[in-house]
Coordinates of C-alpha atoms in Angstrom, one line a residue:
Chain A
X775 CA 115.4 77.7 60.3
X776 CA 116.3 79.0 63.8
X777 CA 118.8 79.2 65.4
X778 CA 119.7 79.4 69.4
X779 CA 121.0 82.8 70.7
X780 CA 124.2 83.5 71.7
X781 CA 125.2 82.8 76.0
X782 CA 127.4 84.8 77.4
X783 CA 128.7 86.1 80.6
X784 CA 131.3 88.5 81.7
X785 CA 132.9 88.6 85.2
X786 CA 134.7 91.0 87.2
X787 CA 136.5 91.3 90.4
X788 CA 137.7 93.9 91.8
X789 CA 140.2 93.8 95.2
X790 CA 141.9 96.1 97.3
X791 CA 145.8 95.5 96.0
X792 CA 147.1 96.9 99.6
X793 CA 149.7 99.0 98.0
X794 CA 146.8 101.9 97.6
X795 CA 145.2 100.7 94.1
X796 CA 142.7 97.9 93.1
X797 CA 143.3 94.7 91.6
X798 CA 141.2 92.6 89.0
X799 CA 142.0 88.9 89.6
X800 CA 139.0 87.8 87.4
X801 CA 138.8 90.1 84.1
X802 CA 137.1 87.1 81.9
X803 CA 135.3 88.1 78.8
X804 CA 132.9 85.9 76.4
X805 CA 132.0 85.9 72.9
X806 CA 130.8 89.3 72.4
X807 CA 131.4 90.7 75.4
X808 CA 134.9 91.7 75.9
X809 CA 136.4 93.5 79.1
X810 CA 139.9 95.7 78.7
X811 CA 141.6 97.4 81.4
X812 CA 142.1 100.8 80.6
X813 CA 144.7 103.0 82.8
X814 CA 143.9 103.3 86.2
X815 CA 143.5 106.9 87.9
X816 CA 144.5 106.7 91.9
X817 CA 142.9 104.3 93.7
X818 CA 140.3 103.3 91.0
X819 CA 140.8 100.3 88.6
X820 CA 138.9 101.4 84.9
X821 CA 137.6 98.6 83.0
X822 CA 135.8 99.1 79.5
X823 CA 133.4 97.1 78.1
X824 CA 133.9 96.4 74.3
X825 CA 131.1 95.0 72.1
X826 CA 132.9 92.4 70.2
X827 CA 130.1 91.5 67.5
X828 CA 126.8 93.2 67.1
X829 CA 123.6 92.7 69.8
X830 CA 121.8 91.3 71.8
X831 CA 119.8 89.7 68.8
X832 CA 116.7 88.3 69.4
X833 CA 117.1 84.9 71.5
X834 CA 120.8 86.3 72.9
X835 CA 121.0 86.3 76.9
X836 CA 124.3 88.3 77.7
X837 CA 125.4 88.5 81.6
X838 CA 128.0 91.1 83.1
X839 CA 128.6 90.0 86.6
X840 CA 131.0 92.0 88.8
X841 CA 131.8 91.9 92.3
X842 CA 133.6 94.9 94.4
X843 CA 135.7 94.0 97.4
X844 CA 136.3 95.7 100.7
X845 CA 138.3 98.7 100.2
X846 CA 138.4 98.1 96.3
X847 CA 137.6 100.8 93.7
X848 CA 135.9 100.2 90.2
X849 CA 135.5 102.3 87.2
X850 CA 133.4 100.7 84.5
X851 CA 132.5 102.2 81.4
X852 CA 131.9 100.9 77.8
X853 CA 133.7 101.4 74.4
X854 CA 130.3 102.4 72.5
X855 CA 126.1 102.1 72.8
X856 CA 124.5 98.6 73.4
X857 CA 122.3 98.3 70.4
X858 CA 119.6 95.9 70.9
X859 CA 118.7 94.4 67.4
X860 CA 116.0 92.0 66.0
X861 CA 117.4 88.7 66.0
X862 CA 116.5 85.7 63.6
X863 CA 115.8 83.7 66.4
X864 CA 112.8 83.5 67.9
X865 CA 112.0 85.5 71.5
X866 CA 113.5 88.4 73.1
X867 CA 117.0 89.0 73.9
X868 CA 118.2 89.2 77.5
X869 CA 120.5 91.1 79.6
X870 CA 121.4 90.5 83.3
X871 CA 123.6 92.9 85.3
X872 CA 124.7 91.4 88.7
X873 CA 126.7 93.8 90.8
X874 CA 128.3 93.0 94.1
X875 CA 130.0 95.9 96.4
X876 CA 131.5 95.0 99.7
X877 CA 131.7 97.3 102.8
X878 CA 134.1 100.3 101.6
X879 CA 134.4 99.4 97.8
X880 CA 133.1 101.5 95.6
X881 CA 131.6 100.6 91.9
X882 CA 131.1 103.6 89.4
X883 CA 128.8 101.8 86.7
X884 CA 128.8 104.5 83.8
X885 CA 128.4 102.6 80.7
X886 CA 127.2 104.1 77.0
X887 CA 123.4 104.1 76.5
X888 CA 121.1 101.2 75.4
X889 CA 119.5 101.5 72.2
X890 CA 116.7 99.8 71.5
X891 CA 116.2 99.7 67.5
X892 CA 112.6 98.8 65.9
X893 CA 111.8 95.0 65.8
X894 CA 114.0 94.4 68.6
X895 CA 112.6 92.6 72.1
X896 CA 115.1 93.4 74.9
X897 CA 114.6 92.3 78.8
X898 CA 116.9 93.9 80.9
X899 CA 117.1 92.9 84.7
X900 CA 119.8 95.3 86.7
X901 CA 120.1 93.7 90.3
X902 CA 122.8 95.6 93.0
X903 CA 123.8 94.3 96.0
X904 CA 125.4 96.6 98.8
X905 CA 126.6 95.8 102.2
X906 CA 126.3 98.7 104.6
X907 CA 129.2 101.2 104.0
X908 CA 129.5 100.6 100.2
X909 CA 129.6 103.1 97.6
X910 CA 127.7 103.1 94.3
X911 CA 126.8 104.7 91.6
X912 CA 124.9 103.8 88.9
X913 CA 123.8 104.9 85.5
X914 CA 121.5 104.0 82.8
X915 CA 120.4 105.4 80.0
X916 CA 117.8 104.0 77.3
X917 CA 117.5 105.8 73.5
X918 CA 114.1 104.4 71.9
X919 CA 115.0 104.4 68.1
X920 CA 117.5 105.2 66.5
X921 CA 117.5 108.6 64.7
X922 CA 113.6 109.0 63.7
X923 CA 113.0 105.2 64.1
X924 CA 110.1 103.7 66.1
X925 CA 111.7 101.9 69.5
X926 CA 111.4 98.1 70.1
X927 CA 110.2 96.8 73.1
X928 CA 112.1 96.8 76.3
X929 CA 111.1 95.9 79.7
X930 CA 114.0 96.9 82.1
X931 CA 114.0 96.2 85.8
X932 CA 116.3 98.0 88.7
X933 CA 117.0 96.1 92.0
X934 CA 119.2 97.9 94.0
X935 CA 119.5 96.6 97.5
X936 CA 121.2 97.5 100.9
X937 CA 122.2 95.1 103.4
X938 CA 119.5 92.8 101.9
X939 CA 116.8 95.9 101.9
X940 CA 115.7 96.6 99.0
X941 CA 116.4 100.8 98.3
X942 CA 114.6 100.7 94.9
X943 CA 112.9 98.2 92.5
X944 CA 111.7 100.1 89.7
X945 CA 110.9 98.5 86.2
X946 CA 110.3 100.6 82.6
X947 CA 108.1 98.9 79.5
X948 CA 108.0 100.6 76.6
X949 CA 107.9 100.1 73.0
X950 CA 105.0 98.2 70.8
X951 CA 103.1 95.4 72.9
X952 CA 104.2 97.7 75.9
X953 CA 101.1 98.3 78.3
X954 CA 99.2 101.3 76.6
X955 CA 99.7 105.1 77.6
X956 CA 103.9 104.0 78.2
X957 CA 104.3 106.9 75.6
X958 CA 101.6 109.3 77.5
X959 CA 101.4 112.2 79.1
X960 CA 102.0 110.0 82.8
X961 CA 104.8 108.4 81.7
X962 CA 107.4 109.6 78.4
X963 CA 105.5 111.9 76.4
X964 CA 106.9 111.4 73.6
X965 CA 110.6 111.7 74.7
X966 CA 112.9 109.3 73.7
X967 CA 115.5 109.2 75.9
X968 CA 115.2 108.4 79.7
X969 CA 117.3 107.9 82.1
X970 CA 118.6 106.8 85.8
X971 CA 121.0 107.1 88.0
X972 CA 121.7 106.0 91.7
X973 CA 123.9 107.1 93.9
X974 CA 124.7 105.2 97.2
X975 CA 127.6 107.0 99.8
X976 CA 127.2 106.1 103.6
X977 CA 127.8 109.8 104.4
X978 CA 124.4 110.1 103.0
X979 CA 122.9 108.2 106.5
X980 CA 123.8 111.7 108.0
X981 CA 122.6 114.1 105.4
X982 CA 120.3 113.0 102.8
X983 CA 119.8 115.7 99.7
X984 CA 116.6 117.2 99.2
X985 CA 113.7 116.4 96.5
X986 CA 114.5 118.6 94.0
X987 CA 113.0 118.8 89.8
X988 CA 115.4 119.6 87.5
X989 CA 113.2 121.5 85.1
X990 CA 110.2 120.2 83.9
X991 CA 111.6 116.6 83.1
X992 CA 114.1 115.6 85.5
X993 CA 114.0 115.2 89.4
X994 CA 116.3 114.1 92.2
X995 CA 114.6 112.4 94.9
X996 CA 116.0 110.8 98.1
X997 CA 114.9 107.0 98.4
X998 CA 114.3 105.3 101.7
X999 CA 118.3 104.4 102.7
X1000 CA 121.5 106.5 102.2
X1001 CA 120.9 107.0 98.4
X1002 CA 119.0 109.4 95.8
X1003 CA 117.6 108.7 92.4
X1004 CA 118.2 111.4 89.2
X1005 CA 115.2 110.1 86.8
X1006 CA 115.2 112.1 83.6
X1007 CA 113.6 112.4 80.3
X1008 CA 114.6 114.2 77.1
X1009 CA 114.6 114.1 73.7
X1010 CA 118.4 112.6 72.8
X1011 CA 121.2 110.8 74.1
X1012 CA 122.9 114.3 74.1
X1013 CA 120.6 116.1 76.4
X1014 CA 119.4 113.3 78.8
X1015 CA 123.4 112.9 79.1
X1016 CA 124.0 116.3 80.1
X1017 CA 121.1 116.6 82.8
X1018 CA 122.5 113.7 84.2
X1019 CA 125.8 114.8 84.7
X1020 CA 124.9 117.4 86.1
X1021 CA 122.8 115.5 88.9
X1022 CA 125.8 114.0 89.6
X1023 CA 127.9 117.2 90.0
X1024 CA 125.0 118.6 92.1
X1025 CA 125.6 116.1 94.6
X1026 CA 129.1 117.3 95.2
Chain B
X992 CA 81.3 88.3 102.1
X993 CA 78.8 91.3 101.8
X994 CA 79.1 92.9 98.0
X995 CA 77.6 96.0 99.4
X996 CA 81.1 96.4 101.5
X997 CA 82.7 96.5 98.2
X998 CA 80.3 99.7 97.4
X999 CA 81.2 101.2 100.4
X1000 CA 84.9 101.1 100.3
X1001 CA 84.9 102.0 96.6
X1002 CA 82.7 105.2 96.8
X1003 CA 84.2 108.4 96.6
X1004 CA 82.5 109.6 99.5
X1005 CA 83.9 107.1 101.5
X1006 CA 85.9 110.1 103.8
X1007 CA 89.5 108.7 103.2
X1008 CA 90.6 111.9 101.8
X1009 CA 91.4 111.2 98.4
X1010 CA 89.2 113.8 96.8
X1011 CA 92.5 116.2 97.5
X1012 CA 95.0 114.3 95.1
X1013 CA 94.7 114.6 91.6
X1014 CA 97.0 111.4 90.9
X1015 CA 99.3 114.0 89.1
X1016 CA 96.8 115.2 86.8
X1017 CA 97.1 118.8 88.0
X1018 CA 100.6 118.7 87.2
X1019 CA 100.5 117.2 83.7
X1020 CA 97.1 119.7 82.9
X1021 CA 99.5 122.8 83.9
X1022 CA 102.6 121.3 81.7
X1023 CA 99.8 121.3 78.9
X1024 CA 99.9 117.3 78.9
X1025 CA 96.4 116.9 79.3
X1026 CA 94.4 119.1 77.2
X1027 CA 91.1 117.4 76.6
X1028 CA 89.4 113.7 76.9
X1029 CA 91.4 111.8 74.4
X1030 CA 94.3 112.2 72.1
X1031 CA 97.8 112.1 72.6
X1032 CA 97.5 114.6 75.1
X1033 CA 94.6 113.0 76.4
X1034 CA 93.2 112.1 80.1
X1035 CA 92.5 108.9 78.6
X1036 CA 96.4 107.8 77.7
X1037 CA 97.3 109.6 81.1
X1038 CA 95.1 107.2 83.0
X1039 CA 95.8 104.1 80.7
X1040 CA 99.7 104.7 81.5
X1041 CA 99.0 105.5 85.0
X1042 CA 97.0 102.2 85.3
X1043 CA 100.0 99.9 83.8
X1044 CA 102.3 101.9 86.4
X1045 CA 101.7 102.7 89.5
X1046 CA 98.6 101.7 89.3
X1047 CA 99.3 97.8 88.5
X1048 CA 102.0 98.9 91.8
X1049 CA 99.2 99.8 93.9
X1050 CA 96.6 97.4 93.2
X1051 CA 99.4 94.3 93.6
X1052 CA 100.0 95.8 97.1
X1053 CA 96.4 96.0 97.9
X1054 CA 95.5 92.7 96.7
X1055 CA 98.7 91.4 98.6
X1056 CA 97.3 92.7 102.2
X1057 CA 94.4 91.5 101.6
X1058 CA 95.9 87.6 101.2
X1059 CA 97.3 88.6 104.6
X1060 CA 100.6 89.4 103.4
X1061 CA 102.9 91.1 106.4
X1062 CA 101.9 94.8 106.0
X1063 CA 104.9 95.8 107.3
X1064 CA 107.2 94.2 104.5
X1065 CA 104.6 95.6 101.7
X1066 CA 105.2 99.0 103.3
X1067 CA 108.9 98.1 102.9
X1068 CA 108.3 97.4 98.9
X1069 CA 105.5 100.4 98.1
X1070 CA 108.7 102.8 99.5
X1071 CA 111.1 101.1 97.2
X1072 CA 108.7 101.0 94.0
X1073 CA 108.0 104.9 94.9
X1074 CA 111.5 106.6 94.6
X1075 CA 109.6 110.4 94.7
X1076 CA 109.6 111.6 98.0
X1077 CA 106.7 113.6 97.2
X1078 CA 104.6 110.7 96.4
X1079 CA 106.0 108.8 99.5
X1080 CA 104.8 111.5 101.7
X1081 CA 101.2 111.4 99.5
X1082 CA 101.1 107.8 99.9
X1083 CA 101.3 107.7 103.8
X1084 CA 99.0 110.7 104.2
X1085 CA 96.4 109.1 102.1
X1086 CA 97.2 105.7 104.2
X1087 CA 96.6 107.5 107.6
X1088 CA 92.9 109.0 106.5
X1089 CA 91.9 106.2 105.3
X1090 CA 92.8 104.4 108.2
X1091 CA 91.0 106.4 110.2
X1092 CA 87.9 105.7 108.4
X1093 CA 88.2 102.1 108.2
X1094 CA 89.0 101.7 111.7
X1095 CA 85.9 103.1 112.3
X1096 CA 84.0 101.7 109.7
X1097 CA 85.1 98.2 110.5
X1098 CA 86.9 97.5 113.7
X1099 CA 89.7 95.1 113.2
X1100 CA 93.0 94.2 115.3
X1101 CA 95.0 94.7 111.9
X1102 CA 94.4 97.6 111.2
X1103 CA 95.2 98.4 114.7
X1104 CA 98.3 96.9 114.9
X1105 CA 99.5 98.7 111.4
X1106 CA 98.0 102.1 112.5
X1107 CA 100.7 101.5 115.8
X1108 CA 103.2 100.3 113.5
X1109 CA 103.2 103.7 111.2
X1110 CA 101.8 106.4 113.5
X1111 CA 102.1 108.5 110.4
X1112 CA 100.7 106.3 108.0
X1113 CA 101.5 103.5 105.9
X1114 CA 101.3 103.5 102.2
X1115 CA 97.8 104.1 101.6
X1116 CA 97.1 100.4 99.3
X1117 CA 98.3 98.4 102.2
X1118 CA 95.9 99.8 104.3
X1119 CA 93.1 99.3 101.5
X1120 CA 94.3 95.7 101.5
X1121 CA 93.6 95.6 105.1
X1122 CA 90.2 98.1 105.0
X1123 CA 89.3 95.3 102.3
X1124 CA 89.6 92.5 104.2
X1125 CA 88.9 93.7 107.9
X1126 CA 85.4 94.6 105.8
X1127 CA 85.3 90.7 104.7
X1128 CA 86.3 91.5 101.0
X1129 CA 89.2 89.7 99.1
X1130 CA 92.0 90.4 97.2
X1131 CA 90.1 91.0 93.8
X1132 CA 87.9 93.5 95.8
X1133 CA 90.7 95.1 97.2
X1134 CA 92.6 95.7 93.8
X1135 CA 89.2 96.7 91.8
X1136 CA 88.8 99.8 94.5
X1137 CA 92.6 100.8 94.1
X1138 CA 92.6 100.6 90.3
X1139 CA 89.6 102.4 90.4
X1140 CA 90.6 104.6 92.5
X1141 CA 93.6 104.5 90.4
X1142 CA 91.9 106.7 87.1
X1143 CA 89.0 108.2 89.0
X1144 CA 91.0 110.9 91.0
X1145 CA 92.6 112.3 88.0
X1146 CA 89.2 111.9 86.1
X1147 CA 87.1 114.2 88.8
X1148 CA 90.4 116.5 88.8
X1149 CA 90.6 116.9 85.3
X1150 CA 86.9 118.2 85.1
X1151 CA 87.9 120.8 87.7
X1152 CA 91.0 121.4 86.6
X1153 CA 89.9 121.6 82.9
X1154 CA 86.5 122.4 83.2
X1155 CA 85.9 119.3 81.1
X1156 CA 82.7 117.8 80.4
X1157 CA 82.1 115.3 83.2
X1158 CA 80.1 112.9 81.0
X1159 CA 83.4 112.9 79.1
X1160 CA 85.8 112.0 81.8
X1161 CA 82.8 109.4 82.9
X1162 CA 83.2 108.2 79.4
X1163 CA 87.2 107.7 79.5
X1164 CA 86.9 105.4 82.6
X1165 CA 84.0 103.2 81.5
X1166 CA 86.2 103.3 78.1
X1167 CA 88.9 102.1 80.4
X1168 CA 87.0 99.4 82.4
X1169 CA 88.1 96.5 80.4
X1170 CA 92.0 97.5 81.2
X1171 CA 90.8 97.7 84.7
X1172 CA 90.0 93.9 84.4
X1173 CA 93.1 93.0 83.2
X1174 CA 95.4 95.3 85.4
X1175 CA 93.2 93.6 88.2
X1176 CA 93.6 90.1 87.5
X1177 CA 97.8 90.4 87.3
X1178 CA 97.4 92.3 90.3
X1179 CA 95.6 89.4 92.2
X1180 CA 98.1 86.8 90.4
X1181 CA 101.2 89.0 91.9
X1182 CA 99.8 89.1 95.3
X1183 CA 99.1 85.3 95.9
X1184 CA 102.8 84.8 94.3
X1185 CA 103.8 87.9 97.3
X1186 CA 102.3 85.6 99.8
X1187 CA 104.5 82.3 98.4
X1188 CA 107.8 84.1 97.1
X1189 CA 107.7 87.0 98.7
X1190 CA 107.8 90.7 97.7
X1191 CA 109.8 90.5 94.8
X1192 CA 107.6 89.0 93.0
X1193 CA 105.2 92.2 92.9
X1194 CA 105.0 94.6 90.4
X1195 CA 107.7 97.2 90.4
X1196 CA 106.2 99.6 87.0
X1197 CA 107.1 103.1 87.2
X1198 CA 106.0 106.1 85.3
X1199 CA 109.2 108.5 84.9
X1200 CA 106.9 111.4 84.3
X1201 CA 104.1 110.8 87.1
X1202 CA 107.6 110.7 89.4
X1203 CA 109.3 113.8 88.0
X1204 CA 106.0 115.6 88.1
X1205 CA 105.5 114.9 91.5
X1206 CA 108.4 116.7 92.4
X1207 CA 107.7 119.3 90.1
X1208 CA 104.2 120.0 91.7
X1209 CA 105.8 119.7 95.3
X1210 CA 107.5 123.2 94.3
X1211 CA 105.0 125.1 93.8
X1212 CA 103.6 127.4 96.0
X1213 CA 100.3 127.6 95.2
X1214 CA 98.4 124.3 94.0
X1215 CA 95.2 123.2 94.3
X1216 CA 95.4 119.5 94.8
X1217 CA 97.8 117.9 97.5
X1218 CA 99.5 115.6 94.7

């Protein structure tokens, strides 16, 4: 017997309040994706992402949409890892981000890592929209295996626009059935955790930063637009985590 | 069509300049990635990942411009499928010598109008694309000279770089030929789909470490390839 996946799709919206903090008219959760607002700090609205049941499974397509308003501020962050799991379905799981940031909002995506266990088939597709003057950043962070485990395949795809240009489309496939050499010297090398993160400020039209390697497996690089990208590798959650952070520290 | 075009665009003495870049090979032989022919540290799984990556990239662009996709909105997609600004800069340096030797290998208005477009160069597989077909070659053509091109720079580097055996590294990429045939034939199948839908629907596969070496290599002060 199989059986369907599970559909489901969370929205947010975030909206300048007027009184100097940010609203969230639409907060809807589904099935296994549950949203909570956590305390807000200033300006910013926090919202956390809670796994409610185990996945995506095999067969699962899960969708977080969220749109940003003009002025609005957004925090979001999640309660724990996304674990992507075998499924008894048949076919590979799927999971959509859709991210929509007005003029003068600002969306800080900085959710737990992705995990993508053995036997599991993940797609990922990442797609963020900006209009001029919006603020962004983004993170993502993939752990192939857990502890001493071979990966599953994942294929994860970054769209990150700008006034309908697209800044960066970048995608990842790793994992068995994965185009050979993903695990050779050109591309991981053996590490197991890799990771991205994109940061979008307007002031950034003035004064991009420079190229820069972080050590021998990390680099900042400035894309084409007001915007860099950190890309790192390591060999844990832990230290691909730390790098990261401080990428994002480096850029003041 | 003239097959013999295809020989002259795809020989490494065609003077397009690319006998200065390594394809990141002199990085990944100095960070003791590459330490022989095959094996895990391997030239062979460098240029096999390389291939699927930005090679599959390059070849989808190529085979794109060669359709007759706008060269100007392919450029647009090669910068936002190459977030290292040390490749960008390799790219469009490689684009403007090789323009300058198909211009004068075979005279075309396109190739014209793109060299005016990006005085400084475009990314190097839209102007192959173009090179291909101002020389009447098609879209497979154009992707079987940039895949090639692809695993053959960091194979002549290697031997350099390595000292290895060049009937070894001549081994890995006849080993690797029948990839080459695959990576070519998406490649073709993502440019017509460019020329429909746009140029989403190209390839977008990166290679973490061929961008984080890039920038590593761009440091140093002393190297002895350009990329």
């Amino acid at each position: 017997m199989t059986t369907a996946g599970v559909r489901a799709t969370a929205r947010i919206s975030a909206r300048d309040d007027g009184r100097g903090g940010t609203a969230l008219p639409v907060l809807e959760g589904d099935g296994p994706l549950a949203l909570r607002r956590t305390r807000a700090s200033g300006a910013e609205a926090r919202v956390m992402l809670v796994g409610a049941m185990s996945g995506p499974l095999g067969g699962d397509h899960f969708a977080v949409e969220a749109d940003v308003g003009e002025g609005a501020r957004l925090h979001v962050g999640s309660a724990a890892a996304t674990i992507a799991l075998p499924g008894q379905g048949k076919g590979e799981a799927r999971y959509d981000l859709r991210l929509t940031i007005a003029a003068g909002g600002e969306l800080r995506w900085l959710p737990e890592q992705l995990i993508s266990v053995k036997g599991s088939e993940l797609e990922v597709s990442s797609l963020v929209e900006l209009a001029p003057g919006a603020r962004l950043v983004f993170r993502e962070e993939q752990v192939l295996g857990r502890a001493g485990e071979e990966p599953g395949r994942l294929t994860s795809r970054l769209t990150v626009r700008l006034g309908g240009r697209t800044l960066l489309d970048q995608e990842v496939a790793c994992g068995p059935g994965a185009p050979g050499g993903w695990d050779g010297p050109a591309v991981l090398a053996g590490c197991r955790a890799l990771g991205q993160l994109v940061v979008v400020r307007p002031e950034f039209e003035e004064r991009l930063p420079e190229p820069r390697a972080l050590g021998e497996y990390a680099a900042i690089s400035p894309l084409v637009g007001p915007a860099v990208l950190v890309t790192a590798l390591a060999g844990d959650a832990l230290r691909l985590r730390r790098v990261l952070d401080e990428a994002l520290a480096s850029l003041g | 069509m003239t097959r013999a075009a295809l020989l002259v665009l795809a020989d490494g003495r065609f003077p397009a300049g690319g006998h200065a870049h390594s394809g990141g090979a002199e990085a990944a032989v100095k960070a003791g990635r590459i330490t022989g022919a095959s094996g895990a540290a391997g030239l062979e799984e460098f240029c096999q990942g390389r291939l699927h990556t930005a090679g599959l990239v390059s070849a989808g662009l190529a085979a794109a411009a060669a359709l007759g996709a706008d060269p100007v909105e392919l450029d647009g997609a090669a910068d936002a499928r190459t977030p290292s600004a040390a490749l960008r800069v390799a790219a469009r340096k490689l684009g403007r010598q090789l323009m300058r030797a198909a211009r004068a290998t075979w005279p075309s208005g396109e190739l014209d109008a793109l060299a005016r477009e990006f005085p400084k160069g475009a990314h190097q597989p839209v102007v192959l694309g173009l090179a291909a077909r101002a020389a009447g070659l098609g879209a497979e053509d154009a992707a079987y000279c940039s895949v090639y091109e692809c695993v053959s720079g960091p194979a002549t580097a290697t031997v350099r770089l390595l000292s290895l055996d060049p009937f070894e590294a001549t081994g890995v990429l006849a080993r690797l030929a029948p990839e080459m045939d695959v990576v070519v034939r998406r490649a073709v199948e993502a440019g017509r789909r460019c020329v429909d839908e746009g140029v989403d629907a190209l390839p977008a596969g990166s290679a973490p470490l061929l961008e984080i070496s890039a920038e590593v290599h761009a440091g140093w002060p002393v190297r002895l390839f350009a990329s």
